[in-house]
mmCIF file of C-alpha atoms and ligand atoms in Angstrom:
data_model
loop_
_atom_site.group_PDB
_atom_site.id
_atom_site.type_symbol
_atom_site.label_atom_id
_atom_site.label_comp_id
_atom_site.label_asym_id
_atom_site.label_seq_id
_atom_site.Cartn_x
_atom_site.Cartn_y
_atom_site.Cartn_z
ATOM 1 C CA MET A 161 17.588 -1.163 -0.346
ATOM 2 C CA LYS A 162 15.535 -3.989 -1.751
ATOM 3 C CA ILE A 163 14.288 -4.008 -5.308
ATOM 4 C CA THR A 164 11.509 -6.304 -6.544
ATOM 5 C CA TYR A 165 10.486 -6.611 -10.220
ATOM 6 C CA TYR A 166 6.810 -6.909 -11.145
ATOM 7 C CA GLY A 167 6.742 -6.814 -14.765
ATOM 8 C CA HIS A 168 7.036 -3.961 -17.525
ATOM 9 C CA SER A 169 8.053 -0.762 -15.629
ATOM 10 C CA CYS A 170 6.724 -1.734 -12.250
ATOM 11 C CA PHE A 171 9.085 -2.168 -9.517
ATOM 12 C CA GLY A 172 8.809 -2.156 -5.464
ATOM 13 C CA VAL A 173 11.757 -0.544 -3.967
ATOM 14 C CA GLU A 174 12.414 -0.852 0.045
ATOM 15 C CA ILE A 175 14.375 2.013 1.424
ATOM 16 C CA ASN A 176 14.434 3.135 5.098
ATOM 17 C CA GLY A 177 11.679 0.592 5.758
ATOM 18 C CA SER A 178 9.289 2.182 3.318
ATOM 19 C CA ASN A 179 8.086 0.305 0.282
ATOM 20 C CA LEU A 180 7.692 2.291 -2.789
ATOM 21 C CA LEU A 181 5.932 1.165 -5.687
ATOM 22 C CA PHE A 182 6.586 2.636 -9.296
ATOM 23 C CA ASP A 183 3.883 2.412 -12.246
ATOM 24 C CA PRO A 184 1.829 -0.592 -11.191
ATOM 25 C CA PHE A 185 0.778 -2.321 -14.028
ATOM 26 C CA ILE A 186 0.350 -6.200 -13.195
ATOM 27 C CA SER A 187 -3.268 -7.610 -13.484
ATOM 28 C CA ASN A 188 -3.390 -6.925 -17.190
ATOM 29 C CA ASN A 189 0.270 -7.959 -18.155
ATOM 30 C CA VAL A 190 0.181 -11.509 -19.010
ATOM 31 C CA LEU A 191 3.874 -11.949 -18.220
ATOM 32 C CA ALA A 192 3.109 -10.875 -14.479
ATOM 33 C CA LYS A 193 0.417 -13.645 -14.223
ATOM 34 C CA ASN A 194 2.155 -14.966 -11.295
ATOM 35 C CA ILE A 195 2.095 -11.754 -9.428
ATOM 36 C CA ASP A 196 -0.538 -11.416 -6.604
ATOM 37 C CA VAL A 197 -1.822 -7.681 -6.470
ATOM 38 C CA THR A 198 -3.294 -8.199 -3.356
ATOM 39 C CA LYS A 199 0.258 -9.055 -1.777
ATOM 40 C CA ILE A 200 2.026 -6.153 -2.915
ATOM 41 C CA LYS A 201 3.361 -3.916 -0.172
ATOM 42 C CA ALA A 202 3.302 -0.302 -0.806
ATOM 43 C CA ASP A 203 3.565 3.104 1.533
ATOM 44 C CA TYR A 204 4.018 5.150 -1.877
ATOM 45 C CA ILE A 205 2.809 4.639 -5.139
ATOM 46 C CA LEU A 206 4.648 6.937 -7.986
ATOM 47 C CA ILE A 207 3.214 7.092 -11.182
ATOM 48 C CA SER A 208 5.439 8.541 -13.898
ATOM 49 C CA HIS A 209 2.640 9.443 -16.361
ATOM 50 C CA GLY A 210 -1.307 8.361 -17.287
ATOM 51 C CA HIS A 211 -0.616 5.611 -19.949
ATOM 52 C CA GLU A 212 -2.439 2.549 -19.168
ATOM 53 C CA ASP A 213 0.507 0.139 -18.934
ATOM 54 C CA HIS A 214 1.905 2.343 -15.809
ATOM 55 C CA ILE A 215 -1.273 3.263 -13.966
ATOM 56 C CA ALA A 216 -3.816 0.098 -14.559
ATOM 57 C CA ASP A 217 -3.531 -1.105 -10.897
ATOM 58 C CA ALA A 218 -2.799 2.213 -8.936
ATOM 59 C CA GLU A 219 -6.260 2.529 -8.003
ATOM 60 C CA PHE A 220 -6.770 -1.015 -6.587
ATOM 61 C CA ILE A 221 -3.330 -1.121 -4.977
ATOM 62 C CA ALA A 222 -3.806 2.532 -3.408
ATOM 63 C CA LYS A 223 -7.244 1.475 -1.959
ATOM 64 C CA HIS A 224 -6.178 -1.686 -0.672
ATOM 65 C CA THR A 225 -2.981 -0.987 0.711
ATOM 66 C CA ARG A 226 -3.869 2.652 2.045
ATOM 67 C CA ALA A 227 -0.572 4.044 0.122
ATOM 68 C CA LYS A 228 -0.002 7.606 -0.717
ATOM 69 C CA VAL A 229 0.150 8.353 -4.480
ATOM 70 C CA ILE A 230 2.685 10.524 -5.770
ATOM 71 C CA CYS A 231 1.883 11.693 -9.532
ATOM 72 C CA ASN A 232 1.402 14.975 -11.340
ATOM 73 C CA TRP A 233 -1.735 17.252 -10.850
ATOM 74 C CA GLU A 234 -3.877 15.909 -13.776
ATOM 75 C CA ILE A 235 -3.485 12.365 -12.367
ATOM 76 C CA ASN A 236 -4.041 13.294 -9.223
ATOM 77 C CA VAL A 237 -7.619 14.954 -10.279
ATOM 78 C CA TRP A 238 -8.254 11.630 -12.104
ATOM 79 C CA LEU A 239 -7.643 9.369 -9.143
ATOM 80 C CA GLU A 240 -9.434 11.785 -6.606
ATOM 81 C CA LYS A 241 -12.716 11.011 -8.958
ATOM 82 C CA LYS A 242 -12.103 7.403 -8.514
ATOM 83 C CA GLY A 243 -12.229 7.633 -4.656
ATOM 84 C CA VAL A 244 -8.344 7.512 -4.165
ATOM 85 C CA THR A 245 -7.959 9.843 -1.188
ATOM 86 C CA ASP A 246 -4.153 9.758 -0.220
ATOM 87 C CA ILE A 247 -2.552 11.681 -2.957
ATOM 88 C CA HIS A 248 0.506 13.877 -2.845
ATOM 89 C CA PRO A 249 0.550 15.869 -6.576
ATOM 90 C CA MET A 250 4.033 17.047 -7.422
ATOM 91 C CA ASN A 251 4.892 18.490 -11.042
ATOM 92 C CA ILE A 252 8.498 18.579 -12.948
ATOM 93 C CA GLY A 253 11.241 20.535 -11.265
ATOM 94 C CA GLY A 254 9.821 19.900 -7.683
ATOM 95 C CA LYS A 255 11.269 17.962 -4.837
ATOM 96 C CA THR A 256 9.668 16.795 -1.556
ATOM 97 C CA LYS A 257 10.838 15.263 1.724
ATOM 98 C CA LEU A 258 9.240 12.392 2.753
ATOM 99 C CA ASN A 259 10.443 9.775 5.946
ATOM 100 C CA PHE A 260 12.611 7.664 3.657
ATOM 101 C CA GLY A 261 14.419 10.405 1.653
ATOM 102 C CA SER A 262 13.473 12.660 -1.062
ATOM 103 C CA ILE A 263 11.294 12.425 -4.464
ATOM 104 C CA LYS A 264 12.423 14.903 -7.118
ATOM 105 C CA CYS A 265 10.286 15.026 -10.455
ATOM 106 C CA VAL A 266 12.364 15.374 -13.515
ATOM 107 C CA ASP A 267 11.413 15.916 -17.331
ATOM 108 C CA ALA A 268 10.441 12.955 -19.545
ATOM 109 C CA LYS A 269 10.156 13.207 -23.276
ATOM 110 C CA HIS A 270 7.062 11.171 -23.812
ATOM 111 C CA SER A 271 3.160 11.733 -23.944
ATOM 112 C CA SER A 272 0.583 11.131 -21.221
ATOM 113 C CA SER A 273 -3.171 10.681 -21.156
ATOM 114 C CA LEU A 274 -5.363 8.470 -18.864
ATOM 115 C CA PRO A 275 -6.893 4.966 -20.071
ATOM 116 C CA ASP A 276 -10.173 6.631 -20.520
ATOM 117 C CA GLY A 277 -8.643 9.416 -23.025
ATOM 118 C CA THR A 278 -8.644 12.165 -19.974
ATOM 119 C CA TYR A 279 -5.499 14.628 -20.652
ATOM 120 C CA GLY A 280 -2.768 13.078 -18.338
ATOM 121 C CA GLY A 281 -0.412 16.023 -17.637
ATOM 122 C CA ASN A 282 3.142 16.120 -18.652
ATOM 123 C CA PRO A 283 5.024 12.603 -18.196
ATOM 124 C CA MET A 284 7.929 12.606 -15.826
ATOM 125 C CA GLY A 285 10.840 10.756 -14.033
ATOM 126 C CA PHE A 286 11.894 10.714 -10.356
ATOM 127 C CA VAL A 287 15.141 11.188 -8.759
ATOM 128 C CA ILE A 288 15.091 9.443 -5.243
ATOM 129 C CA GLU A 289 17.819 10.153 -2.744
ATOM 130 C CA SER A 290 18.247 8.478 0.628
ATOM 131 C CA SER A 291 20.678 7.560 3.511
ATOM 132 C CA GLU A 292 20.644 4.205 1.413
ATOM 133 C CA GLY A 293 21.579 5.656 -1.818
ATOM 134 C CA ASN A 294 20.108 7.295 -4.670
ATOM 135 C CA PHE A 295 18.604 6.302 -7.826
ATOM 136 C CA TYR A 296 16.648 7.791 -11.182
ATOM 137 C CA TYR A 297 13.553 6.249 -12.289
ATOM 138 C CA ALA A 298 13.255 7.299 -15.997
ATOM 139 C CA GLY A 299 9.585 6.424 -16.649
ATOM 140 C CA ASP A 300 8.843 6.344 -20.135
ATOM 141 C CA THR A 301 11.151 8.679 -22.045
ATOM 142 C CA ALA A 302 13.175 9.342 -25.000
ATOM 143 C CA LEU A 303 17.064 10.387 -24.402
ATOM 144 C CA THR A 304 17.217 13.742 -23.466
ATOM 145 C CA TYR A 305 19.981 16.325 -23.350
ATOM 146 C CA ASP A 306 18.224 17.187 -19.976
ATOM 147 C CA MET A 307 19.283 14.148 -18.203
ATOM 148 C CA LYS A 308 22.848 15.648 -17.961
ATOM 149 C CA LEU A 309 21.138 17.887 -15.481
ATOM 150 C CA ILE A 310 20.485 14.841 -13.196
ATOM 151 C CA GLY A 311 23.882 13.571 -13.194
ATOM 152 C CA ASN A 312 25.615 17.113 -12.737
ATOM 153 C CA TYR A 313 24.238 17.844 -9.418
ATOM 154 C CA ARG A 314 24.158 14.485 -7.392
ATOM 155 C CA SER A 315 25.401 10.926 -7.512
ATOM 156 C CA ILE A 316 23.300 8.323 -8.997
ATOM 157 C CA ASP A 317 24.089 4.954 -7.654
ATOM 158 C CA PHE A 318 21.659 3.150 -10.342
ATOM 159 C CA ALA A 319 18.789 3.883 -12.505
ATOM 160 C CA PHE A 320 15.889 2.188 -13.998
ATOM 161 C CA LEU A 321 15.938 3.209 -17.763
ATOM 162 C CA PRO A 322 13.559 1.835 -20.428
ATOM 163 C CA ILE A 323 15.195 -0.150 -23.208
ATOM 164 C CA GLY A 324 12.527 -1.318 -25.294
ATOM 165 C CA ASP A 325 12.716 1.112 -28.147
ATOM 166 C CA ASN A 326 9.530 1.961 -30.246
ATOM 167 C CA PHE A 327 7.788 4.104 -27.446
ATOM 168 C CA THR A 328 10.740 4.906 -25.579
ATOM 169 C CA MET A 329 14.608 5.001 -25.863
ATOM 170 C CA GLY A 330 16.295 1.410 -26.878
ATOM 171 C CA VAL A 331 19.252 -0.172 -25.934
ATOM 172 C CA ASP A 332 21.707 2.183 -27.891
ATOM 173 C CA ASN A 333 20.194 5.447 -26.362
ATOM 174 C CA ALA A 334 19.928 4.331 -22.727
ATOM 175 C CA ILE A 335 23.827 3.505 -22.938
ATOM 176 C CA ILE A 336 24.388 7.260 -24.021
ATOM 177 C CA ALA A 337 21.795 8.184 -21.339
ATOM 178 C CA CYS A 338 24.265 6.419 -18.714
ATOM 179 C CA ASP A 339 27.074 8.683 -19.836
ATOM 180 C CA PHE A 340 24.392 11.982 -19.416
ATOM 181 C CA ILE A 341 23.275 10.646 -15.870
ATOM 182 C CA ASN A 342 26.889 9.645 -14.849
ATOM 183 C CA CYS A 343 25.771 6.351 -13.778
ATOM 184 C CA LYS A 344 27.017 2.702 -14.909
ATOM 185 C CA GLN A 345 24.731 0.563 -13.072
ATOM 186 C CA ILE A 346 21.180 0.280 -15.055
ATOM 187 C CA ILE A 347 18.185 -1.795 -14.326
ATOM 188 C CA GLY A 348 16.342 -2.309 -17.713
ATOM 189 C CA MET A 349 12.436 -1.779 -17.815
ATOM 190 C CA HIS A 350 9.783 -1.362 -20.664
ATOM 191 C CA TYR A 351 10.809 -4.289 -22.992
ATOM 192 C CA ASP A 352 9.293 -7.760 -23.690
ATOM 193 C CA THR A 353 5.534 -6.898 -22.755
ATOM 194 C CA PHE A 354 4.201 -6.232 -26.205
ATOM 195 C CA GLY A 355 5.461 -7.249 -29.490
ATOM 196 C CA TYR A 356 6.444 -3.837 -30.363
ATOM 197 C CA ILE A 357 8.877 -3.754 -27.600
ATOM 198 C CA THR A 358 10.345 -7.538 -27.802
ATOM 199 C CA ILE A 359 14.278 -7.129 -27.401
ATOM 200 C CA ASP A 360 17.191 -9.421 -27.578
ATOM 201 C CA LYS A 361 18.334 -9.815 -24.141
ATOM 202 C CA ASN A 362 21.554 -11.292 -24.362
ATOM 203 C CA GLU A 363 22.482 -8.839 -27.190
ATOM 204 C CA ALA A 364 21.249 -5.831 -25.066
ATOM 205 C CA GLN A 365 23.347 -6.760 -22.035
ATOM 206 C CA LEU A 366 26.693 -7.343 -24.557
ATOM 207 C CA LYS A 367 26.108 -4.023 -25.783
ATOM 208 C CA PHE A 368 26.132 -2.513 -22.247
ATOM 209 C CA GLU A 369 29.216 -4.848 -21.190
ATOM 210 C CA ARG A 370 31.380 -3.500 -24.314
ATOM 211 C CA ALA A 371 30.467 0.170 -23.511
ATOM 212 C CA GLY A 372 31.760 -0.537 -19.712
ATOM 213 C CA LYS A 373 28.467 -0.598 -18.379
ATOM 214 C CA ASN A 374 26.231 -3.036 -16.736
ATOM 215 C CA LEU A 375 22.398 -4.076 -17.631
ATOM 216 C CA THR A 376 20.710 -5.957 -15.057
ATOM 217 C CA LEU A 377 17.378 -7.418 -16.252
ATOM 218 C CA LEU A 378 15.317 -9.105 -13.444
ATOM 219 C CA LYS A 379 12.966 -12.004 -13.785
ATOM 220 C CA ILE A 380 9.593 -11.135 -12.804
ATOM 221 C CA GLY A 381 9.142 -11.644 -8.938
ATOM 222 C CA GLU A 382 12.581 -11.548 -8.656
ATOM 223 C CA THR A 383 14.438 -9.679 -5.629
ATOM 224 C CA ILE A 384 17.467 -8.219 -5.469
ATOM 225 C CA SER A 385 19.622 -6.028 -2.611
ATOM 226 C CA LYS A 386 21.344 -2.915 -3.726
HETATM 227 NI NI1 NI B 441 3.698 5.462 -21.911
HETATM 228 MN MN1 MN B 442 4.513 2.777 -21.507
#
């Protein structure tokens, strides 16, 4: 698997030859000004919820790449009205098999409205299982006891967790989430983009280390192998 960070909560993950893109928010993110949206590869665009900082570039990238969008029913209806044609609607608890592996939608404790105020359905996270490994993309969420269900039924090799606090869980709760999902390898997201979610990155990594866990913080534009 290859993981590329595009800033905020947006990652590209290449699995078994397919490019998955999570929560595209690039052109409105000043920290990601060096990322060229027209160069991002995507076969699937997964959207956790309707907020601007997770969906801003979805319409453009979907039309530009002809990727299939995976999102909840309400976001599906909204994107269809904008002329996005290849959409696979899902909802929490549902799993689907695709050519690279499978996607299961899991609970996220947050809110979800679309940028124009349209109701955005329920926010969700994704569990991806594949022959190259399994991971959990939490989306925007508080720490929830339901995360134990994620770790109880499958092995999670690594997880993308929000750590910026204020709108989602912060570092201390993300460390507890590691125990719930039974996974020690975390890639941080949803931090530093806005004033409300600025964090001390060194302190965050030290806290994870002291708890016997690992927090990877990628540079925007950086690619790593997993
Ligand atoms: Ni949000
Ligand atoms: Mn957000």
